[in-house]
Amino acid sequence: MEEMAMEEDLDQQRDTQINKMVESLNKLATLFKDLNHVVVEQGTLLDRIDYNVEQTLFNTRKAVKELVKANEYHQSNLARKCQFVLTGLIFFFLIVLFLKYTSR
């Protein structure tokens, strides 16, 4: 009888230990699931950051090309000639208007 009681106590202790182990494993599984969720979220965030950096690089290169083109246009002789011709025409018409209204 005493041996049976000891065996029952041992069985109960084993059950208790097994239940504690199962509980610990369930907590560990939950932690891994949470960790997986965090990793997936961070991966998505990193993908978006990477995409934005690529777009910024692309747009910056485009902007540099546009600035070079604008600088070339600004420094071209044709543009300067057009500016001088238009300025000359404005002064010519101002003189014509001045002479028209002062000759009366």
Tab-separated table of C-alpha atoms in Angstrom:
chain	number	residue	atom	x	y	z
A	1	MET	CA	0.000	0.000	0.000
A	2	GLU	CA	2.703	2.357	0.906
A	3	GLU	CA	4.411	1.621	-2.384
A	4	MET	CA	1.208	2.414	-4.274
A	5	ALA	CA	0.871	5.690	-2.453
A	6	MET	CA	4.469	6.541	-3.318
A	7	GLU	CA	3.875	5.596	-6.953
A	8	GLU	CA	0.742	7.773	-7.034
A	9	ASP	CA	2.745	10.664	-5.571
A	10	LEU	CA	5.439	10.105	-8.193
A	11	ASP	CA	2.781	9.987	-10.927
A	12	GLN	CA	1.240	13.215	-9.669
A	13	GLN	CA	4.657	14.875	-9.526
A	14	ARG	CA	5.415	13.717	-13.069
A	15	ASP	CA	2.022	14.988	-14.250
A	16	THR	CA	2.660	18.303	-12.548
A	17	GLN	CA	6.125	18.550	-14.111
A	18	ILE	CA	4.789	17.568	-17.544
A	19	ASN	CA	2.003	20.170	-17.229
A	20	LYS	CA	4.588	22.815	-16.272
A	21	MET	CA	6.733	21.818	-19.257
A	22	VAL	CA	3.719	22.008	-21.583
A	23	GLU	CA	2.855	25.414	-20.166
A	24	SER	CA	6.451	26.600	-20.672
A	25	LEU	CA	6.494	25.258	-24.224
A	26	ASN	CA	3.206	27.027	-24.991
A	27	LYS	CA	4.650	30.291	-23.666
A	28	LEU	CA	7.774	29.730	-25.753
A	29	ALA	CA	5.650	29.056	-28.855
A	30	THR	CA	3.731	32.275	-28.220
A	31	LEU	CA	6.995	34.189	-27.899
A	32	PHE	CA	8.216	32.762	-31.202
A	33	LYS	CA	4.944	33.689	-32.898
A	34	ASP	CA	5.250	37.247	-31.571
A	35	LEU	CA	8.868	37.389	-32.693
A	36	ASN	CA	7.856	36.163	-36.149
A	37	HIS	CA	5.198	38.874	-36.357
A	38	VAL	CA	7.742	41.555	-35.409
A	39	VAL	CA	10.241	40.256	-37.979
A	40	VAL	CA	7.599	40.285	-40.729
A	41	GLU	CA	6.573	43.851	-39.842
A	42	GLN	CA	10.178	45.032	-39.823
A	43	GLY	CA	10.813	43.303	-43.145
A	44	THR	CA	7.873	45.142	-44.679
A	45	LEU	CA	9.128	48.414	-43.228
A	46	LEU	CA	12.631	47.774	-44.570
A	47	ASP	CA	11.188	46.984	-47.997
A	48	ARG	CA	9.345	50.309	-48.009
A	49	ILE	CA	12.463	52.173	-46.880
A	50	ASP	CA	14.510	50.445	-49.578
A	51	TYR	CA	11.925	51.348	-52.232
A	52	ASN	CA	11.850	54.984	-51.100
A	53	VAL	CA	15.651	55.196	-51.180
A	54	GLU	CA	15.685	53.776	-54.720
A	55	GLN	CA	13.024	56.256	-55.839
A	56	THR	CA	14.951	59.122	-54.241
A	57	LEU	CA	18.122	58.065	-56.041
A	58	PHE	CA	16.257	57.827	-59.359
A	59	ASN	CA	14.593	61.222	-58.902
A	60	THR	CA	17.862	62.834	-57.822
A	61	ARG	CA	19.635	61.563	-60.932
A	62	LYS	CA	16.782	62.883	-63.080
A	63	ALA	CA	16.991	66.249	-61.343
A	64	VAL	CA	20.750	66.436	-61.932
A	65	LYS	CA	20.201	65.800	-65.647
A	66	GLU	CA	17.550	68.525	-65.768
A	67	LEU	CA	19.838	70.969	-63.955
A	68	VAL	CA	22.688	70.241	-66.360
A	69	LYS	CA	20.345	70.780	-69.297
A	70	ALA	CA	19.048	74.041	-67.791
A	71	ASN	CA	22.583	75.218	-67.146
A	72	GLU	CA	23.570	74.458	-70.741
A	73	TYR	CA	20.534	76.305	-72.026
A	74	HIS	CA	21.239	79.230	-69.741
A	75	GLN	CA	24.815	79.485	-70.953
A	76	SER	CA	24.096	78.910	-74.629
A	77	ASN	CA	24.750	81.721	-77.082
A	78	LEU	CA	21.342	81.338	-78.698
A	79	ALA	CA	19.587	82.090	-75.437
A	80	ARG	CA	21.787	85.133	-74.877
A	81	LYS	CA	21.126	86.380	-78.401
A	82	CYS	CA	17.372	86.007	-77.879
A	83	GLN	CA	17.616	87.940	-74.636
A	84	PHE	CA	19.553	90.765	-76.298
A	85	VAL	CA	17.170	90.917	-79.270
A	86	LEU	CA	14.094	91.035	-77.012
A	87	THR	CA	15.690	93.661	-74.792
A	88	GLY	CA	16.602	95.697	-77.867
A	89	LEU	CA	13.061	95.449	-79.221
A	90	ILE	CA	11.625	96.597	-75.895
A	91	PHE	CA	13.906	99.638	-75.879
A	92	PHE	CA	13.131	100.339	-79.547
A	93	PHE	CA	9.375	100.325	-78.905
A	94	LEU	CA	9.806	102.452	-75.788
A	95	ILE	CA	11.720	105.031	-77.852
A	96	VAL	CA	9.063	104.905	-80.602
A	97	LEU	CA	6.322	105.454	-78.007
A	98	PHE	CA	8.297	108.261	-76.400
A	99	LEU	CA	8.864	109.994	-79.732
A	100	LYS	CA	5.230	109.549	-80.757
A	101	TYR	CA	3.854	111.201	-77.624
A	102	THR	CA	6.521	113.919	-77.341
A	103	SER	CA	6.281	115.057	-81.006
A	104	ARG	CA	2.697	116.331	-80.611
